[in-house]
Coordinates of C-alpha atoms in Angstrom, one line a residue:
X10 CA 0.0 0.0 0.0
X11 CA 1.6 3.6 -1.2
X12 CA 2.0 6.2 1.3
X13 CA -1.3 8.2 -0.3
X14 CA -3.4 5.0 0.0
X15 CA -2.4 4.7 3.6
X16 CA -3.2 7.7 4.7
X17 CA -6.5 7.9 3.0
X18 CA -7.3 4.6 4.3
X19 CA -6.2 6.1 8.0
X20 CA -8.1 8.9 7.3
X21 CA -11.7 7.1 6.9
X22 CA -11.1 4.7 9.4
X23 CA -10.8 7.9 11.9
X24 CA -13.8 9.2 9.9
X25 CA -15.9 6.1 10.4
X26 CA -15.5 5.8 13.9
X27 CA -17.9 7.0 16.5
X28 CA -16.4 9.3 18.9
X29 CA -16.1 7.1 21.7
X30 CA -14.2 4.4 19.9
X31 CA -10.5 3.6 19.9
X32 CA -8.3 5.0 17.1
X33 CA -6.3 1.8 16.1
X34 CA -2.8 3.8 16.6
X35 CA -2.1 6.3 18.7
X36 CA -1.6 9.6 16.9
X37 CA 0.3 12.7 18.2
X38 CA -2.0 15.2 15.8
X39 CA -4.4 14.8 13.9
X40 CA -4.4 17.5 10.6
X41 CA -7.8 17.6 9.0
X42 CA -9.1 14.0 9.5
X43 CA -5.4 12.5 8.7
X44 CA -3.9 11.1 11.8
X45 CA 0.3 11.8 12.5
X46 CA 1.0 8.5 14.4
X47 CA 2.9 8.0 17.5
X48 CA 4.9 5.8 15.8
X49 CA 6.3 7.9 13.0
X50 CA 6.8 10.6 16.0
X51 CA 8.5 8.1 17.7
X52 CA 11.3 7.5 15.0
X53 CA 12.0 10.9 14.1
X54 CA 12.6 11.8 18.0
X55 CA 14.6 9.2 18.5
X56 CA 17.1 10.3 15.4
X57 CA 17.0 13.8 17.0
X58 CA 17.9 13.1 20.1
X59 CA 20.5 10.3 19.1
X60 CA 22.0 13.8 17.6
X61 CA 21.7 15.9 20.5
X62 CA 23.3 13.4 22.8
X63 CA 26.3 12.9 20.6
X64 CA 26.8 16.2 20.0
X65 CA 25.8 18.2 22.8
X66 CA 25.4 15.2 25.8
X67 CA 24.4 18.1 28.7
X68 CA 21.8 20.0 26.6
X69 CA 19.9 16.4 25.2
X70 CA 19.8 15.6 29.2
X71 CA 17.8 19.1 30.0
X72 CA 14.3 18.1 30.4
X73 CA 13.4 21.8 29.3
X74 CA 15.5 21.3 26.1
X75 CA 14.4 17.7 25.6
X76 CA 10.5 18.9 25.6
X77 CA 11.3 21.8 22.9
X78 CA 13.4 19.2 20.7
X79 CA 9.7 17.0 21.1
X80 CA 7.6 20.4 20.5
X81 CA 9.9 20.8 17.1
X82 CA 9.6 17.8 15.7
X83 CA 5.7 17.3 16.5
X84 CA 5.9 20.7 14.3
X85 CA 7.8 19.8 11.4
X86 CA 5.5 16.6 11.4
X87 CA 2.3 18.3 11.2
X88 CA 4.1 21.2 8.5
X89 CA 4.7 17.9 6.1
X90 CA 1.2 16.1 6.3
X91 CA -0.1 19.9 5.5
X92 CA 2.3 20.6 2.8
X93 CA 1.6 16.9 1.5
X94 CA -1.8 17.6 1.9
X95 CA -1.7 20.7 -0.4
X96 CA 0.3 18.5 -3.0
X97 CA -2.2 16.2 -3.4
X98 CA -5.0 19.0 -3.8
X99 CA -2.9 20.5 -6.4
X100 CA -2.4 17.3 -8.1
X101 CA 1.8 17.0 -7.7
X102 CA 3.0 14.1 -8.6
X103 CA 5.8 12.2 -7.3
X104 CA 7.4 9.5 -9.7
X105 CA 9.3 6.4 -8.6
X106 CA 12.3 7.4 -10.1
X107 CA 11.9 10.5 -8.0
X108 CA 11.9 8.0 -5.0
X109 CA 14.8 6.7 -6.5
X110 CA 17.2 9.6 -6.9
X111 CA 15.9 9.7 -3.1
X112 CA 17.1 6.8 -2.0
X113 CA 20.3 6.6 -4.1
X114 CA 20.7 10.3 -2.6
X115 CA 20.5 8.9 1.1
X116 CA 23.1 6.1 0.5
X117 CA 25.5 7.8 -0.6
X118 CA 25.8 9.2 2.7
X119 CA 26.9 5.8 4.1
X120 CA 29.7 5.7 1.1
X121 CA 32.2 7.5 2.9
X122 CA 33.6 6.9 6.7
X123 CA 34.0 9.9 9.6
X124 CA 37.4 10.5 7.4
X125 CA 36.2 10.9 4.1
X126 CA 37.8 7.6 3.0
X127 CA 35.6 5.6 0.5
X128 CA 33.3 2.2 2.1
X129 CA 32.7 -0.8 0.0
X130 CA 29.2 -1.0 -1.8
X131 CA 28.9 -4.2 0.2
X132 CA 29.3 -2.6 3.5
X133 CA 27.6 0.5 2.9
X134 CA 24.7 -1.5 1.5
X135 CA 24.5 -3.5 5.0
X136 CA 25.1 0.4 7.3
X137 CA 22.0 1.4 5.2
X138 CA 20.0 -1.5 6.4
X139 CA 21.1 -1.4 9.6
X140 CA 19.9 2.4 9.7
X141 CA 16.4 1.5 8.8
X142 CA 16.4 -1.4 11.0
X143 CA 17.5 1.1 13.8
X144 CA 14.5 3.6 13.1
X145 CA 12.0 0.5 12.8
X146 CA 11.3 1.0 8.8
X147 CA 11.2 -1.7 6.2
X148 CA 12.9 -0.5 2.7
X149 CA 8.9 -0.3 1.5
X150 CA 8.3 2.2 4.6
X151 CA 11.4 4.1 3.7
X152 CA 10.0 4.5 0.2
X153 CA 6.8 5.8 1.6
X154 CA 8.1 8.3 3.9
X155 CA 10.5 9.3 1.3
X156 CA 7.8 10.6 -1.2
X157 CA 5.9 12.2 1.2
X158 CA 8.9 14.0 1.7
X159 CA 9.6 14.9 -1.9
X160 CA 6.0 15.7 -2.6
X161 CA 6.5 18.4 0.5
X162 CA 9.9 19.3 -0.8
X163 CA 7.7 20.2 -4.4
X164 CA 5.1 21.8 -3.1
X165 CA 7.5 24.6 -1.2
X166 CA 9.7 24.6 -4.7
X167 CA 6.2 25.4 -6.6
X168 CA 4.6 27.3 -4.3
X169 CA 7.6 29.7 -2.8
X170 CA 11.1 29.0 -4.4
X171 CA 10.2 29.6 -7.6
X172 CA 8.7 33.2 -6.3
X173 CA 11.5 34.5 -4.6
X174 CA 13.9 36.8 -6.5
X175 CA 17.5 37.6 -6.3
X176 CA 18.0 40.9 -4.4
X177 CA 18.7 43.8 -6.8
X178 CA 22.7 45.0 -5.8
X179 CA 21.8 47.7 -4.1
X180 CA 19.8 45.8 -1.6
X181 CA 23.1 43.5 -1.6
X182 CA 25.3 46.5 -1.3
X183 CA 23.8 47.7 1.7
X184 CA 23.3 44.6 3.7
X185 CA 27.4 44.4 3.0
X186 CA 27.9 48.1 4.4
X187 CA 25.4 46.9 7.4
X188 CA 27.8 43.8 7.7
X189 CA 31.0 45.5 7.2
X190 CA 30.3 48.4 9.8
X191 CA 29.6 45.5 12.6
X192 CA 32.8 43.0 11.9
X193 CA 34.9 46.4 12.2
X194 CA 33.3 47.8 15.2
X195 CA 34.0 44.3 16.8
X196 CA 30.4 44.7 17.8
X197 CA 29.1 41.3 19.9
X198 CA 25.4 42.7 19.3
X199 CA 23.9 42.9 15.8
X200 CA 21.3 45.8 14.6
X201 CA 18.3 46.1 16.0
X202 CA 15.0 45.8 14.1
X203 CA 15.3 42.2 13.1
X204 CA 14.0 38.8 13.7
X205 CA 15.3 35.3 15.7
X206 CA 16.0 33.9 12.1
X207 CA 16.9 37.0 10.4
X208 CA 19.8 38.0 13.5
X209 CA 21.0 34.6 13.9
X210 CA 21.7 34.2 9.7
X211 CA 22.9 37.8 10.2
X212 CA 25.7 36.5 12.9
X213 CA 26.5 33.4 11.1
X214 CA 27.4 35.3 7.3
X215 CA 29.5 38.0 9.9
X216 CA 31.2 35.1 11.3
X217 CA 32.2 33.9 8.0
X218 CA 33.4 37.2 6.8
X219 CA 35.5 37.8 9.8
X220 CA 37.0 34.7 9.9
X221 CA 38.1 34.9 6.0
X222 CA 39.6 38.5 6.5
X223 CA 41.0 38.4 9.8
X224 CA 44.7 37.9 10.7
X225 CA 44.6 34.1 11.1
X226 CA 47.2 31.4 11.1
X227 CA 46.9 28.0 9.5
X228 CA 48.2 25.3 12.5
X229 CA 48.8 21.8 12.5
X230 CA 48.8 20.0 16.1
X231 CA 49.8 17.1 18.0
X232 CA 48.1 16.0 20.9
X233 CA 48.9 13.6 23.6
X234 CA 46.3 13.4 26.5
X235 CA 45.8 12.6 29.8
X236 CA 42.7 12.4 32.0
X237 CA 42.1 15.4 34.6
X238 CA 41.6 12.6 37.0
X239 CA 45.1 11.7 36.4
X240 CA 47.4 11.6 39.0
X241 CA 50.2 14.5 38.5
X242 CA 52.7 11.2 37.4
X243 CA 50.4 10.6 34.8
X244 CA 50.4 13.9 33.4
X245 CA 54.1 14.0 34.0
X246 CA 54.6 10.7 31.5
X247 CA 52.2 13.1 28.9
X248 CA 54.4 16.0 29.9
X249 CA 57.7 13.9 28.8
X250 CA 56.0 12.3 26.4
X251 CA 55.0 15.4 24.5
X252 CA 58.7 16.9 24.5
X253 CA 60.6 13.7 23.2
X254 CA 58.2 13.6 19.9
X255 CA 59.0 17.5 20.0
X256 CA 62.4 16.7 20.3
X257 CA 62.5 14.2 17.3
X258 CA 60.8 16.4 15.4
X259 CA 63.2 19.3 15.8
X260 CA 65.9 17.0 15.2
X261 CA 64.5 16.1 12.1
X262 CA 64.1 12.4 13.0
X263 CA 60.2 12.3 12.6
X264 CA 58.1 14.2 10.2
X265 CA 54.9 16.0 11.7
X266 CA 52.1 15.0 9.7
X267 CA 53.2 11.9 9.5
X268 CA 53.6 12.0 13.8
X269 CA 50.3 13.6 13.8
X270 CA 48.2 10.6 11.8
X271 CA 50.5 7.9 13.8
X272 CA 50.1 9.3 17.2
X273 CA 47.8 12.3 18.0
X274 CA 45.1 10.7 19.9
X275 CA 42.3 13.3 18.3
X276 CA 41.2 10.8 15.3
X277 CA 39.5 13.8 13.0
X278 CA 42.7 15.7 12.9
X279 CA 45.1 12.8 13.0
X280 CA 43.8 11.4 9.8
X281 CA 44.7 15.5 7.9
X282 CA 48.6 15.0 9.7
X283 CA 47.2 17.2 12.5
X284 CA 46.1 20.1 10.0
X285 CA 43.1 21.9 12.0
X286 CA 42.8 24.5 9.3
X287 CA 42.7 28.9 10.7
X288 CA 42.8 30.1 13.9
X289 CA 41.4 33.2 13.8
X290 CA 42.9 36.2 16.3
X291 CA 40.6 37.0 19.0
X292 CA 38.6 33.6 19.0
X293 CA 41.2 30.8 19.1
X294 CA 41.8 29.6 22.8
X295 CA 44.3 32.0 24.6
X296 CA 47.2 30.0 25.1
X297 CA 46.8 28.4 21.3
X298 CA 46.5 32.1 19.7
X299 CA 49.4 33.5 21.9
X300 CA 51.8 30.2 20.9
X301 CA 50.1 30.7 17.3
X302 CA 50.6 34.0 16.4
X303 CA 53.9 34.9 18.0
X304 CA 55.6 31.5 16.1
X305 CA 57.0 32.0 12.2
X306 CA 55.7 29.9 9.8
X307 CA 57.2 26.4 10.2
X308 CA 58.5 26.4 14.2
X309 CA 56.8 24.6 16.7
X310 CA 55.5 25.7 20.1
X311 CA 56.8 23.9 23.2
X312 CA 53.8 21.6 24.6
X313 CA 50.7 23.7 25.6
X314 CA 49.0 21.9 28.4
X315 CA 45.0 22.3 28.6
X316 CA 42.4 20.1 30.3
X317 CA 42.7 17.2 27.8
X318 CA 46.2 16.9 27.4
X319 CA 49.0 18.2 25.7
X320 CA 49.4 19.7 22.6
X321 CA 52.4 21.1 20.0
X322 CA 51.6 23.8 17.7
X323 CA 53.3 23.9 14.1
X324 CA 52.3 27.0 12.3
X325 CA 51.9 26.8 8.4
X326 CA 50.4 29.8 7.5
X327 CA 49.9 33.1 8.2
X328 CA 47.3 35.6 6.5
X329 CA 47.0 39.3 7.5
X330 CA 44.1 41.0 8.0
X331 CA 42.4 42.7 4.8
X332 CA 39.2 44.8 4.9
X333 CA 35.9 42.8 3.3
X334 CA 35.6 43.7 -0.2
X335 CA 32.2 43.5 -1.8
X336 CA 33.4 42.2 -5.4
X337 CA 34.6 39.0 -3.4
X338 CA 31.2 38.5 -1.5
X339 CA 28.7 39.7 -3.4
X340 CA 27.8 36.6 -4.7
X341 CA 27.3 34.7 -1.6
X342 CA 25.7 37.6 0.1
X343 CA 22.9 38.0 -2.6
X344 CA 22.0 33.8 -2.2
X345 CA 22.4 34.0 1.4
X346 CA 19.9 37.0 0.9
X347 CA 17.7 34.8 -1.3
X348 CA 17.7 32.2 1.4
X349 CA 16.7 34.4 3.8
X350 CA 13.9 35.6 2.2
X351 CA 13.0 31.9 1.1
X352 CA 12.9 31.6 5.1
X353 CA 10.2 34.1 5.8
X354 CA 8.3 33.2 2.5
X355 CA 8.6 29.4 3.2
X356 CA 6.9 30.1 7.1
X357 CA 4.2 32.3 6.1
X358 CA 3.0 30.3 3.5
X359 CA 3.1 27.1 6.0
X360 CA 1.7 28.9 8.6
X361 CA -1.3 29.9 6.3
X362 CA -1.8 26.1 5.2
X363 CA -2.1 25.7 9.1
X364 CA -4.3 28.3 9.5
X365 CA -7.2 27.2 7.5
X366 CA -6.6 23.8 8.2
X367 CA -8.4 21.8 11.3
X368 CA -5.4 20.6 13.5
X369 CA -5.6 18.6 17.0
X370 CA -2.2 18.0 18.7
X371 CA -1.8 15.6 21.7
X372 CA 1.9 15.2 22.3
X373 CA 2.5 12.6 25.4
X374 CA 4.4 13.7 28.2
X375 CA 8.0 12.8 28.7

């Protein structure tokens, strides 16, 4: 049975029965007679807070933050069965082989490890299924969500994408000045006047600016840790540790990226030979931007002990600052523009769907 049939087929049995009967599944909304299960609720919670707990463990264990992360998804949830709902009024159609590119576009995600290095077909066939098995979804399931997905994804690209124009260069021009005048001022707060989406996208384009014409140093890095509930011998073998591979390396017995993949214990930056990319002056960590930026390129620092462990610094690069120059961001600046009006565009028109639609939420406690 296809996604649409499903649904339809969910949809009369909630229509059929009297009021004091059972729904068969337990639903956490209900958007115009279509029931959002507890089930598919269930799975998409679980992949967000698998996230959250691997990436930020303290936050995922709030039970203020855990109950927003729940509000959220129930959200997005009930913004794709109205979106899907609205493709199937306006007749969209969604063909298999647009289910296809889909699901050819999801496994190539489970074609490369953490590193970058390519998998097997074999084994990233088998990660694949383990994924769905993980989430409770048969391949068939998949399928199903995936083109309710797409047929959402077309409905926005109909309805608002194709609407929104690229800002004329003026407009682009002056958002840059507005830019420019706060990465200069070293202003923490950004103007006034604008939205939670509009202020944060606002941050995030200054932060990118700043950090590609700011005097900033390319460093590679070694590190060797120890626990802080180490004893002070322990951190005195790291200590000793960390000056004999600095001492090979200065006596040009040992090379460094080659050090860095065989023994820095941080895998992401052992695999690039310890290369961690810019450190920008006034964010880096104080002890790494005063070892950073007083080195030339090529010397090493002496070890730099922090809570982990220690680390030695070899410079690469330096870059001075430069001013931002329009010519070389204008580009960017007049998508990240169109994206942000896509933003505002793609919630009103959502929140009008929900607005003339008939929407019951009952989202369990934790």
């Amino acid at each position: 049975m296809n996604s649409s049939n499903r649904l339809l087929f969910a949809a009369l049995l909630w229509a059929a029965a009297p009021a004091s009967a059972k729904v068969m599944e337990d639903t956490v909304a209900v958007v115009n007679g279509s029931p959002v299960l507890l089930s598919d609720f269930q799975k998409e919670i679980d992949e967000v807070m698998d996230y959250w707990r691997r990436a930020m463990p303290a936050a995922a264990a709030d039970p203020a933050h855990a109950r927003k992360l729940r509000e959220t998804t129930l959200e997005q949830l009930v913004d794709r069965e109205v979106l899907y709902q609205e493709g199937s009024k306006l007749k969209i159609k969604v063909r298999e082989r647009d289910v296809d590119n889909g699901v050819a576009e999801v496994k190539s995600r489970f074609a490369k490890d953490d590193e970058g290095n390519a998998v097997p077909e074999a084994e990233a066939e088998a990660m694949f299924a383990r994924k769905l098995k993980a989430m409770g979804l048969s391949y068939d399931q998949f399928r199903d969500r995936l083109s309710k997905q797409i047929m959402a994804r077309k409905v926005v690209e109909e309805a608002v994408r194709a609407k929104v124009a690229p800002p004329a260069e003026k407009d682009v021009r002056a958002y840059f000045d507005r830019l420019k005048e706060f990465i200069v001022s070293g202003a923490s707060e950004p103007p006034k006047g604008m939205e939670e989406e509009e202020t944060q996208a606002f941050l995030e384009i200054a932060g990118q600016i700043r950090a590609m014409t700011s005097e900033r140093v390319r460093v590679s890095r070694i590190l060797l840790r120890f626990s802080p509930a180490n004893s002070s011998r322990e951190k005195k073998r790291a200590l000793a540790a960390a000056e004999e591979t600095r001492r090979r390396l200065l006596e040009g017995k040992a090379d460094f990226a080659q050090t860095a993949r065989e023994a820095s214990e941080e895998a992401e930056y052992a695999a690039r030979g310890g290369d961690i990319g810019f450190l920008i002056r006034g964010v880096a960590p104080p002890d790494f931007e005063k070892a950073a930026f007083s080195l030339p390129v090529g010397e090493m620092s002496a070890p730099i002990e922090t809570e982990v462990g220690y680390f030695l610094l070899r410079v690469q690069e330096k870059r001075a600052a430069e001013p931002p120059d329009f010519e070389k961001f204008k580009d960017e600046l007049s998508k990240a523009m169109m994206n942000i009006t896509y933003q505002k565009e793609l919630e009103s028109y959502v929140k009008s769907l929900k607005a003339s639609a008939v929407i019951e939420r009952n989202l369990p406690p934790l």
